[in-house]
Coordinates of C-alpha atoms and ligand atoms in Angstrom, one line a residue:
X1 CA 0.6 -0.1 -0.2
X2 CA 1.5 3.6 -0.8
X3 CA 0.5 5.6 1.3
X4 CA 1.0 9.1 0.1
X5 CA -0.9 8.1 -2.7
X6 CA -3.4 7.0 -1.0
X7 CA -3.8 9.7 0.6
X8 CA -3.8 12.3 -1.9
X9 CA -6.5 9.7 -3.2
X10 CA -8.7 10.8 -0.2
X11 CA -7.1 14.5 -0.6
X12 CA -8.6 14.7 -4.4
X13 CA -12.1 12.7 -2.9
X14 CA -12.9 15.6 0.0
X15 CA -11.7 18.9 -2.0
X16 CA -14.6 17.9 -5.0
X17 CA -17.0 16.7 -1.9
X18 CA -16.1 20.3 0.6
X19 CA -15.7 22.3 -2.8
X20 CA -16.5 20.9 -5.6
X21 CA -12.9 21.6 -7.1
X22 CA -11.9 18.8 -9.7
X23 CA -8.5 20.5 -11.4
X24 CA -5.8 18.4 -9.3
X25 CA -4.8 15.1 -9.7
X26 CA -4.1 12.7 -6.8
X27 CA -0.4 12.2 -8.3
X28 CA 0.1 16.4 -7.9
X29 CA -2.0 15.9 -4.7
X30 CA 0.8 13.4 -3.9
X31 CA 3.8 15.8 -5.4
X32 CA 3.5 18.2 -2.5
X33 CA 2.6 16.0 0.7
X34 CA 5.2 16.5 2.5
X35 CA 6.9 14.2 5.4
X36 CA 6.6 15.7 9.0
X37 CA 10.7 15.5 10.2
X38 CA 9.0 15.1 13.8
X39 CA 6.3 12.3 13.8
X40 CA 4.6 13.6 16.8
X41 CA 4.1 16.3 13.4
X42 CA 2.6 13.7 12.1
X43 CA 3.7 10.6 9.1
X44 CA 3.0 13.6 6.1
X45 CA 1.1 16.1 6.2
X46 CA -0.4 18.3 3.1
X47 CA -0.2 22.3 3.2
X48 CA -2.9 24.2 1.8
X49 CA -1.0 27.5 0.5
X50 CA -1.0 27.0 -3.0
X51 CA -5.0 26.0 -2.9
X52 CA -5.4 28.8 -1.6
X53 CA -5.0 30.6 -4.7
X54 CA -7.6 29.0 -6.5
X55 CA -10.4 28.1 -4.3
X56 CA -10.3 32.1 -2.7
X57 CA -10.0 30.4 1.2
X58 CA -8.1 31.0 3.7
X59 CA -5.5 27.7 4.4
X60 CA -6.6 27.1 7.5
X61 CA -10.8 27.2 6.6
X62 CA -9.0 24.5 3.5
X63 CA -7.2 22.9 6.0
X64 CA -10.8 22.5 8.5
X65 CA -13.1 21.7 5.5
X66 CA -10.7 18.4 4.1
X67 CA -10.0 17.7 7.7
X68 CA -13.7 17.0 8.0
X69 CA -14.3 15.0 5.0
X70 CA -12.1 12.6 5.0
X71 CA -13.0 9.3 6.7
X72 CA -10.2 6.9 5.7
X73 CA -9.2 3.5 8.6
X74 CA -5.7 3.4 7.6
X75 CA -6.3 7.2 9.4
X76 CA -6.0 7.0 12.5
X77 CA -6.4 10.7 14.0
X78 CA -6.1 13.7 11.1
X79 CA -5.1 17.5 12.6
X80 CA -6.0 20.5 10.6
X81 CA -2.5 23.5 12.3
X82 CA -1.6 26.3 10.9
X83 CA -2.9 25.6 7.1
X84 CA -1.3 22.1 7.3
X85 CA -3.2 18.8 7.1
X86 CA -1.6 16.6 9.6
X87 CA -2.4 12.8 8.9
X88 CA -1.6 10.2 11.2
X89 CA -1.4 6.4 9.6
X90 CA -3.2 4.2 11.8
X91 CA 0.1 2.0 13.1
X92 CA -0.7 -1.9 13.0
X93 CA -2.5 -0.8 9.7
X94 CA 1.2 0.6 8.8
X95 CA 3.2 -2.2 10.2
X96 CA 0.9 -4.3 8.4
X97 CA 1.7 -3.0 5.1
X98 CA 5.3 -2.7 5.6
X99 CA 5.9 -6.2 6.6
X100 CA 3.2 -8.0 3.9
X101 CA 5.7 -5.9 1.1
X102 CA 8.6 -7.7 3.0
X103 CA 6.8 -10.6 2.4
X104 CA 5.9 -10.4 -1.2
X105 CA 9.3 -10.4 -2.3
X106 CA 11.3 -12.1 0.1
X107 CA 15.5 -11.9 -0.3
X108 CA 14.4 -9.4 -3.0
X109 CA 12.8 -6.6 -1.0
X110 CA 14.7 -3.1 -1.9
X111 CA 15.8 -4.8 -5.6
X112 CA 14.2 -4.2 -8.4
X113 CA 14.3 -5.0 -12.6
X114 CA 15.3 -1.7 -13.5
X115 CA 18.6 -3.0 -15.0
X116 CA 17.3 -5.8 -17.3
X117 CA 18.5 -5.9 -20.3
X118 CA 21.6 -2.9 -19.6
X119 CA 25.2 -3.7 -18.7
X120 CA 27.5 -2.5 -16.3
X121 CA 31.4 -2.8 -16.6
X122 CA 33.4 -2.0 -13.3
X123 CA 37.7 -1.0 -13.0
X124 CA 38.1 -1.8 -9.5
X125 CA 40.7 -3.1 -7.2
X126 CA 43.0 -3.2 -9.9
X127 CA 46.2 -4.4 -8.6
X128 CA 50.0 -4.0 -9.9
X129 CA 52.3 -6.2 -11.0
X130 CA 54.6 -7.4 -8.8
X131 CA 53.6 -5.3 -6.2
X132 CA 51.9 -6.8 -2.3
X133 CA 48.5 -5.9 -2.0
X134 CA 48.6 -3.8 1.0
X135 CA 45.5 -1.9 2.6
X136 CA 45.2 0.2 0.3
X137 CA 43.6 -1.4 -2.5
X138 CA 41.3 -2.3 -0.1
X139 CA 39.0 0.8 -0.4
X140 CA 38.6 0.4 -4.5
X141 CA 38.4 -3.3 -4.5
X142 CA 35.0 -3.2 -1.8
X143 CA 34.5 -0.6 -3.0
X144 CA 34.0 -2.1 -6.3
X145 CA 32.3 -5.5 -5.0
X146 CA 29.7 -3.7 -3.2
X147 CA 29.7 -1.6 -5.9
X148 CA 28.6 -4.8 -8.3
X149 CA 26.1 -6.9 -5.5
X150 CA 24.0 -3.4 -6.0
X151 CA 23.7 -2.9 -9.6
X152 CA 23.1 -7.2 -9.8
X153 CA 20.8 -6.4 -6.5
X154 CA 18.2 -3.8 -9.6
X155 CA 19.1 -6.1 -12.6
X156 CA 22.5 -4.9 -14.1
X157 CA 24.0 -7.3 -15.5
X158 CA 27.6 -7.1 -14.3
X159 CA 30.9 -7.0 -15.6
X160 CA 34.0 -7.2 -12.6
X161 CA 37.4 -6.1 -14.7
X162 CA 41.0 -6.0 -12.2
X163 CA 42.7 -3.5 -14.5
X164 CA 46.2 -5.0 -13.8
X165 CA 48.5 -3.0 -13.6
X166 CA 51.2 -4.7 -16.2
X167 CA 52.8 -2.5 -18.2
X168 CA 56.5 -0.5 -18.0
X169 CA 60.0 -1.0 -17.8
X170 CA 59.8 -1.9 -14.7
X171 CA 59.1 -5.8 -15.6
X172 CA 61.6 -5.4 -18.4
X173 CA 64.6 -4.3 -15.5
X174 CA 62.7 -7.4 -13.3
X175 CA 62.9 -10.0 -16.0
X176 CA 66.6 -8.7 -16.2
X177 CA 66.7 -9.3 -13.0
X178 CA 65.9 -12.6 -12.5
X179 CA 68.4 -13.8 -15.3
X180 CA 71.0 -11.9 -13.7
X181 CA 70.6 -13.1 -10.3
X182 CA 67.3 -14.7 -9.9
X183 CA 66.3 -18.3 -9.4
X184 CA 63.4 -19.8 -9.9
X185 CA 62.4 -22.0 -7.2
X186 CA 63.1 -17.8 -5.2
X187 CA 60.2 -16.9 -6.8
X188 CA 58.4 -19.6 -6.9
X189 CA 59.2 -20.0 -3.2
X190 CA 59.3 -16.6 -2.1
X191 CA 56.4 -14.7 -4.9
X192 CA 55.7 -11.5 -5.1
X193 CA 58.5 -10.8 -1.9
X194 CA 61.3 -12.5 -4.3
X195 CA 59.8 -10.2 -7.2
X196 CA 60.6 -7.4 -5.4
X197 CA 63.3 -8.2 -4.2
X198 CA 65.4 -8.8 -7.5
X199 CA 63.9 -5.1 -8.8
X200 CA 65.1 -3.2 -5.4
X201 CA 68.8 -5.5 -6.4
X202 CA 68.8 -4.8 -9.8
X203 CA 68.1 -0.6 -9.0
X204 CA 71.5 -0.9 -6.9
X205 CA 73.9 -2.6 -8.7
X206 CA 72.6 0.2 -12.4
X207 CA 73.6 3.0 -9.7
X208 CA 76.7 1.3 -10.1
X209 CA 76.2 0.4 -13.4
X210 CA 73.7 1.6 -15.4
X211 CA 74.7 0.0 -18.8
X212 CA 72.1 -2.0 -16.2
X213 CA 69.1 0.1 -17.1
X214 CA 69.9 -0.4 -21.3
X215 CA 69.3 -3.9 -20.3
X216 CA 66.3 -3.5 -18.3
X217 CA 64.4 -2.4 -21.1
X218 CA 66.0 -3.6 -23.9
X219 CA 64.1 -6.4 -22.1
X220 CA 60.6 -4.4 -21.7
X221 CA 61.0 -3.8 -25.3
X222 CA 60.8 -7.6 -25.9
X223 CA 57.2 -8.1 -23.6
X224 CA 56.3 -5.2 -26.2
X225 CA 57.4 -7.4 -29.1
X226 CA 55.8 -10.6 -27.7
X227 CA 58.9 -12.1 -27.4
X228 CA 59.1 -15.6 -26.8
X229 CA 60.9 -16.6 -23.7
X230 CA 60.2 -12.9 -22.0
X231 CA 56.9 -13.7 -22.2
X232 CA 57.0 -17.6 -20.8
X233 CA 59.3 -15.1 -18.0
X234 CA 56.8 -11.9 -16.9
X235 CA 53.4 -14.0 -17.4
X236 CA 55.1 -16.3 -15.1
X237 CA 55.7 -13.4 -13.3
X238 CA 52.0 -12.3 -12.6
X239 CA 50.7 -16.0 -12.4
X240 CA 52.3 -15.3 -9.2
X241 CA 50.9 -12.0 -8.5
X242 CA 47.8 -13.4 -9.3
X243 CA 47.9 -16.6 -6.7
X244 CA 49.1 -13.9 -4.5
X245 CA 46.4 -12.1 -5.2
X246 CA 44.4 -14.7 -5.3
X247 CA 44.1 -15.3 -1.7
X248 CA 43.3 -12.6 -0.4
X249 CA 40.2 -11.9 -2.8
X250 CA 38.9 -16.0 -1.2
X251 CA 39.1 -14.7 1.9
X252 CA 37.7 -11.3 1.5
X253 CA 34.5 -13.8 -0.7
X254 CA 35.5 -11.0 -3.9
X255 CA 36.1 -12.2 -7.8
X256 CA 36.4 -10.5 -11.2
X257 CA 35.0 -11.9 -14.1
X258 CA 38.2 -10.3 -17.1
X259 CA 41.5 -10.0 -16.1
X260 CA 42.2 -7.6 -18.6
X261 CA 44.8 -6.1 -17.5
X262 CA 47.3 -2.6 -19.0
X263 CA 49.3 -5.2 -21.4
X264 CA 46.4 -6.3 -23.1
X265 CA 46.3 -3.1 -25.2
X266 CA 49.9 -3.4 -25.8
X267 CA 47.8 -4.4 -29.7
X268 CA 45.1 -2.0 -29.3
X269 CA 46.1 1.2 -28.8
X270 CA 47.6 2.1 -32.8
X271 CA 43.7 1.9 -33.5
X272 CA 43.1 4.9 -31.0
X273 CA 46.2 6.8 -32.1
X274 CA 44.8 6.4 -35.7
X275 CA 42.2 7.5 -35.0
X276 CA 42.5 10.5 -33.1
X277 CA 44.6 11.4 -35.9
X278 CA 42.7 11.0 -38.2
X279 CA 39.5 13.4 -36.2
X280 CA 42.1 15.8 -36.2
X281 CA 42.8 15.9 -31.6
X282 CA 46.1 14.6 -31.8
X283 CA 49.0 18.3 -31.1
X284 CA 52.9 17.6 -31.2
X285 CA 54.2 19.4 -28.4
X286 CA 58.4 19.0 -27.6
X287 CA 57.9 15.6 -29.7
X288 CA 55.6 14.2 -28.0
X289 CA 51.8 13.5 -29.1
X290 CA 49.4 15.5 -26.8
X291 CA 45.5 16.6 -26.9
X292 CA 45.4 19.8 -25.9
X293 CA 42.5 20.2 -23.3
X294 CA 43.8 23.5 -21.9
X295 CA 39.8 24.7 -22.9
X296 CA 38.8 23.1 -20.7
X297 CA 41.5 23.8 -18.2
X298 CA 42.5 20.6 -17.7
X299 CA 47.0 19.9 -19.3
X300 CA 47.9 17.7 -21.9
X301 CA 46.2 14.2 -22.1
X302 CA 49.7 13.1 -22.7
X303 CA 49.7 9.9 -25.8
X304 CA 52.9 8.8 -27.2
X305 CA 55.7 10.2 -25.5
X306 CA 59.1 11.7 -27.9
X307 CA 60.6 8.3 -27.9
X308 CA 57.4 6.9 -29.0
X309 CA 56.1 5.1 -26.1
X310 CA 52.5 5.1 -25.0
X311 CA 50.8 5.5 -21.1
X312 CA 48.6 4.6 -18.6
X313 CA 46.3 7.3 -20.9
X314 CA 46.9 5.5 -24.0
X315 CA 46.0 2.3 -23.2
X316 CA 43.0 3.3 -20.3
X317 CA 41.2 5.2 -23.8
X318 CA 41.8 1.3 -25.6
X319 CA 40.0 0.0 -22.4
X320 CA 37.4 2.2 -23.2
X321 CA 36.8 1.9 -26.7
X322 CA 37.3 -2.2 -26.6
X323 CA 34.7 -1.9 -23.1
X324 CA 32.3 -0.4 -25.0
X325 CA 33.2 -2.5 -28.0
X326 CA 32.7 -5.6 -26.0
X327 CA 30.5 -5.0 -22.9
X328 CA 28.6 -2.8 -24.7
X329 CA 28.1 -1.1 -21.3
X330 CA 25.8 1.8 -20.0
X331 CA 27.7 2.5 -17.6
X332 CA 31.5 1.8 -17.1
X333 CA 32.8 3.1 -13.6
X334 CA 36.4 3.0 -12.4
X335 CA 37.4 2.7 -8.8
X336 CA 39.7 4.6 -8.3
X337 CA 41.5 6.3 -5.4
X338 CA 41.3 11.0 -5.9
X339 CA 44.8 11.3 -6.3
X340 CA 43.7 10.1 -10.1
X341 CA 40.3 12.2 -10.7
X342 CA 42.4 14.2 -13.4
X343 CA 43.6 10.7 -14.8
X344 CA 39.8 10.8 -15.0
X345 CA 38.6 13.8 -16.2
X346 CA 40.9 14.0 -19.2
X347 CA 40.3 10.8 -19.8
X348 CA 36.2 11.7 -20.4
X349 CA 36.9 14.8 -22.2
X350 CA 39.4 13.6 -24.5
X351 CA 36.4 10.5 -25.3
X352 CA 34.1 13.0 -25.8
X353 CA 36.0 14.6 -28.6
X354 CA 36.2 12.1 -30.1
X355 CA 32.8 12.0 -30.4
X356 CA 31.8 9.0 -28.1
X357 CA 28.6 10.3 -26.4
X358 CA 28.9 7.4 -24.5
X359 CA 31.6 9.1 -23.1
X360 CA 29.0 10.7 -20.0
X361 CA 27.8 6.7 -19.0
X362 CA 31.9 7.3 -17.9
X363 CA 32.1 7.8 -14.1
X364 CA 35.6 8.0 -11.9
X365 CA 34.0 6.8 -8.6
X366 CA 36.9 8.4 -6.5
X367 CA 37.6 7.7 -2.8
X368 CA 39.8 9.2 -0.1
X369 CA 43.0 8.3 0.3
X370 CA 44.0 5.4 3.4
X371 CA 47.1 5.6 6.0
X372 CA 47.8 3.8 8.5
X373 CA 48.2 5.0 12.7
X374 CA 49.0 8.4 11.0
X375 CA 50.3 8.1 9.2
X376 CA 50.3 7.6 4.8
X377 CA 51.1 4.5 3.0
X378 CA 55.1 4.9 1.7
X379 CA 56.7 1.6 0.1
X380 CA 59.7 3.2 1.2
X381 CA 59.0 3.5 5.6
X382 CA 58.6 -0.3 5.6
X383 CA 54.6 0.4 7.4
X384 CA 53.0 -0.7 4.7
X385 CA 50.7 -3.2 6.4
X386 CA 49.6 -6.6 4.7
X387 CA 46.1 -6.8 3.7
X388 CA 46.1 -10.8 4.0
X389 CA 48.3 -10.2 7.8
X390 CA 45.1 -7.6 8.9
X391 CA 42.9 -9.8 8.3
X392 CA 44.4 -13.4 9.6
X393 CA 45.1 -11.2 13.1
X394 CA 40.7 -9.4 12.9
X395 CA 40.4 -13.9 12.3
X396 CA 42.6 -14.9 15.4
X397 CA 40.9 -12.0 17.7
X398 CA 37.3 -13.1 15.8
X399 CA 37.5 -16.6 17.4
X400 CA 39.4 -15.3 20.5
X401 CA 36.4 -13.9 21.2
X402 CA 34.5 -17.0 20.1
X403 CA 36.8 -19.1 22.5
X404 CA 35.9 -16.8 25.4
X405 CA 31.3 -16.3 24.5
X406 CA 30.3 -18.8 22.7
X407 CA 32.7 -22.1 23.5
X408 CA 30.2 -24.6 22.0
X409 CA 29.9 -23.1 19.2
X410 CA 30.2 -25.8 15.6
X411 CA 31.8 -24.3 13.6
X412 CA 33.7 -20.9 15.7
X413 CA 36.6 -21.2 12.8
X414 CA 34.4 -20.9 10.1
X415 CA 32.0 -17.9 11.7
X416 CA 35.8 -16.6 13.6
X417 CA 36.7 -15.5 9.7
X418 CA 33.4 -14.3 8.7
X419 CA 33.4 -11.6 11.9
X420 CA 36.7 -10.2 11.7
X421 CA 37.2 -10.4 7.8
X422 CA 33.0 -8.6 8.3
X423 CA 34.9 -6.5 11.0
X424 CA 37.3 -5.6 8.1
X425 CA 35.6 -4.5 6.0
X426 CA 32.7 -2.7 7.2
X427 CA 35.2 0.2 8.3
X428 CA 36.5 0.4 5.5
X429 CA 32.4 1.2 4.0
X430 CA 32.3 3.1 7.0
X431 CA 32.9 6.3 5.5
X432 CA 31.8 8.5 2.8
X433 CA 34.1 6.8 -0.3
X434 CA 35.5 10.6 -0.5
X435 CA 36.8 11.2 3.3
X436 CA 40.4 9.8 3.9
X437 CA 39.9 6.3 5.5
X438 CA 42.9 6.8 9.3
X439 CA 43.2 2.6 9.1
X440 CA 44.1 2.0 13.5
X441 CA 44.2 -1.2 14.9
X442 CA 41.7 -0.8 17.2
X443 CA 39.1 1.1 15.3
X444 CA 39.7 -1.8 12.4
X445 CA 39.3 -5.0 15.4
X446 CA 36.5 -3.2 17.4
X447 CA 33.8 -5.4 17.8
X448 CA 31.0 -3.0 19.2
X449 CA 29.3 -0.8 18.9
X450 CA 29.1 1.1 15.2
X451 CA 30.7 -1.9 13.7
X452 CA 30.4 -4.6 11.4
X453 CA 30.3 -7.5 14.3
X454 CA 27.6 -5.4 16.5
X455 CA 25.2 -6.1 13.1
X456 CA 25.6 -9.4 12.9
X457 CA 25.4 -10.3 16.1
X458 CA 22.1 -8.6 15.5
X459 CA 21.0 -10.2 12.8
X460 CA 21.9 -13.9 15.0
X461 CA 20.1 -12.8 17.6
X462 CA 17.3 -12.3 15.6
X463 CA 17.5 -16.0 14.0
X464 CA 18.4 -17.5 18.0
X465 CA 14.4 -16.0 18.7
X466 CA 13.2 -17.4 15.4
X467 CA 14.9 -20.9 16.5
X468 CA 13.7 -20.0 19.8
X469 CA 10.2 -19.4 18.7
X470 CA 9.1 -22.2 16.5
X471 CA 6.4 -22.6 14.6
X472 CA 3.2 -20.2 16.3
X473 CA 0.6 -20.0 13.2
X474 CA -1.3 -17.7 15.0
X475 CA -3.3 -14.8 13.6
X476 CA -1.4 -11.9 14.0
X477 CA -2.4 -8.7 15.8
X478 CA 0.0 -5.9 13.8
X479 CA -1.4 -4.0 17.6
X480 CA 1.6 -5.3 19.2
X481 CA 3.7 -4.0 16.5
X482 CA 1.8 -0.5 17.6
X483 CA 5.6 0.7 20.5
X484 CA 6.8 3.6 20.1
X485 CA 9.7 1.2 19.5
X486 CA 8.6 -2.0 16.6
X487 CA 6.9 1.8 15.2
X488 CA 10.6 2.6 14.9
X489 CA 11.8 -1.1 13.1
X490 CA 8.5 -0.9 10.5
X491 CA 9.6 2.5 9.6
X492 CA 13.5 2.1 8.6
X493 CA 12.0 -1.6 7.5
X494 CA 9.7 0.4 5.0
X495 CA 13.1 3.0 4.2
X496 CA 15.1 0.1 2.3
X497 CA 13.9 0.3 -0.8
X498 CA 14.8 4.0 -0.9
X499 CA 18.3 3.7 0.4
X500 CA 19.1 1.5 -1.8
X501 CA 18.7 3.2 -5.2
X502 CA 19.9 6.1 -3.1
X503 CA 23.1 3.9 -3.4
X504 CA 23.1 3.3 -6.5
X505 CA 21.9 6.4 -7.5
X506 CA 25.1 7.8 -5.9
X507 CA 27.4 4.2 -5.8
X508 CA 27.2 5.1 -2.5
X509 CA 27.8 1.7 -0.5
X510 CA 27.8 3.1 2.9
X511 CA 25.0 4.6 3.1
X512 CA 23.8 0.7 3.8
X513 CA 26.4 0.3 6.0
X514 CA 25.1 3.0 7.7
X515 CA 21.6 1.5 7.5
X516 CA 22.8 -2.0 9.0
X517 CA 23.0 -0.5 11.7
X518 CA 20.6 2.1 12.7
X519 CA 18.7 -0.5 11.8
X520 CA 20.0 -3.4 13.9
X521 CA 19.6 -0.6 17.1
X522 CA 16.7 -0.4 16.6
X523 CA 16.0 -3.8 16.5
X524 CA 17.5 -4.0 19.0
X525 CA 15.4 -1.5 21.3
X526 CA 12.3 -3.5 20.1
X527 CA 13.8 -6.7 21.3
X528 CA 14.8 -5.1 25.0
X529 CA 11.5 -2.7 25.3
X530 CA 8.9 -5.4 23.6
X531 CA 8.1 -9.4 24.3
X532 CA 8.7 -10.7 20.9
X533 CA 7.0 -14.1 22.7
X534 CA 4.6 -12.6 24.6
X535 CA 1.2 -14.5 25.7
X536 CA -0.7 -12.9 23.7
X537 CA -0.4 -15.0 20.0
X538 CA -2.0 -12.4 17.9
X539 CA 0.5 -10.3 19.7
X540 CA 3.7 -12.8 19.3
X541 CA 2.3 -13.7 15.5
X542 CA 2.7 -10.0 14.0
X543 CA 6.4 -9.7 16.5
X544 CA 7.5 -12.7 15.4
X545 CA 7.3 -11.2 12.1
X546 CA 8.7 -8.7 12.4
X547 CA 11.8 -10.0 14.1
X548 CA 11.3 -12.6 10.4
X549 CA 11.8 -9.7 8.1
X550 CA 14.3 -7.8 10.3
X551 CA 16.7 -10.4 10.4
X552 CA 16.4 -10.3 6.3
X553 CA 16.7 -7.1 5.8
X554 CA 19.9 -6.9 7.2
X555 CA 21.2 -10.1 5.9
X556 CA 20.4 -8.8 2.0
X557 CA 22.0 -5.6 3.8
X558 CA 25.3 -6.9 4.9
X559 CA 25.2 -9.1 2.3
X560 CA 25.5 -5.6 -0.3
X561 CA 28.1 -5.0 0.6
X562 CA 29.8 -8.1 1.0
X563 CA 29.7 -9.3 4.3
X564 CA 28.8 -12.6 5.4
X565 CA 26.2 -12.7 8.3
X566 CA 26.2 -16.4 10.0
X567 CA 23.2 -17.4 12.3
X568 CA 25.4 -18.1 15.8
X569 CA 27.7 -16.1 16.6
Ligands
LIG601 N1 47.1 -0.2 -11.5 C1 47.0 1.1 -11.7 C2 47.1 1.7 -10.2 O1 47.2 1.0 -9.4 C3 44.6 1.6 -11.0 C4 44.4 1.8 -12.4 C5 42.7 1.6 -12.1 N2 42.0 1.8 -13.5 C6 41.7 2.4 -14.8 N3 41.6 1.8 -15.5 N4 43.0 3.2 -14.9 O2 46.6 3.0 -10.0

């Protein structure tokens, strides 16, 4: 039941009875109905000021007359206050209608098929080869994952792309170093760390013997030319890096549909350069080929270096065209830190200048900087925190708490993983994405207050209530949900679909994270203040229904942001 529209219908009918006025449609009336900031002023309010002109009567007079003409069982009370009509919905009816709406949709409550037949590409995580996964990569990975879930919940087909950073002279240097000093066993055993050591050694030796740099460049050329030996070593480096990353992705429950990274576009950049040239967009500048963006107050977008080498930008242009051709996306989202704001503005502007009006469907979903214990992340200062270590630590802590509080829990290890990892992910997705995040052990691993474990615990609590209750066949008496605490839960449940819609509209998973906390808090208040297993079976049935629908909505919300909802904790 759409209460706003129902009220609008009542008002339309009353306007006719009281004033013979028929020019306003219910939809027009609905569009001016407000939701008062304070429920003491009603659930909905209709201002009569605009009618004053047409009806030539003072607003309070109109409000009084309408009030007298409306009689609807779903309205408990109507007040006429200073030109406003304030409507109070009958609480039991409100609860019944909201819960019926949830039950009709089941686990799809809050979802939609609005995106059916359309595709969204999401470029996220996009890690660099031969670098270890540190906490700076958590946000792009988890925001991207959450957005993927959210768009799928809206019926879109999604393509998760890990645009690997696997192109650059450093890989030539790494291969040179490997050929000079490395061994297969060492890399197999040490993984990414062994590759990093080779690279560090190369740079140190090149200080003494600059000729080494030529060797590095020569190996890079070989990669570009697809030389067999170079490619086999390089592909093996990639495999080792991805095996490392996959462990983290598995822990986080994240997966990708494509790992087409920068080097994938090796043979696809020529077409872009030709096209830019044909469209008269390339300008020479100090030997380099650039797209001049000064008219839009941006520095030039550099497409070819003076030595003919391509750039990150060139590959991103090729990638955008490839994605459009391959997936015919309705949207292409790039979940990348705000340091690259300018790069994406230049990229989208260049696509627009190339005449692609779909450039407007490409969006940079930027997010803030990550620091750790107040210090910015920099590989050099030795304070990098690797993601797998952070996650393992969180799992250990969760396990210790479970051992202490519920030693008899059956699948302790699994629940500890869900809770520990959930805590870190929740922390990451709690604030609006553009805010900088300072990771602190104590806060990321905090299990009380507005945290993932708190929401998970509330979910487990509702499961436990439902288990204990067993079956209850009584006809629900929704007067049992007329209490202020129950009404707060109902109101939040009603807001879930609008919250999801807003979160998708703004590509902002934190709206769902925060919603889940609000719902958990409201439910816990209800749980403490109202007896769910009331002696009155009708009341009990209604409160169990509320518990069931809250449980489901919390599970859906957590699922959207990529967090598990264990049934026991
Ligand atoms: N690998 C890049 C980095 O770590 C991020 C790539 C983002 N995606 C893109 N299409 N540019 O900074």
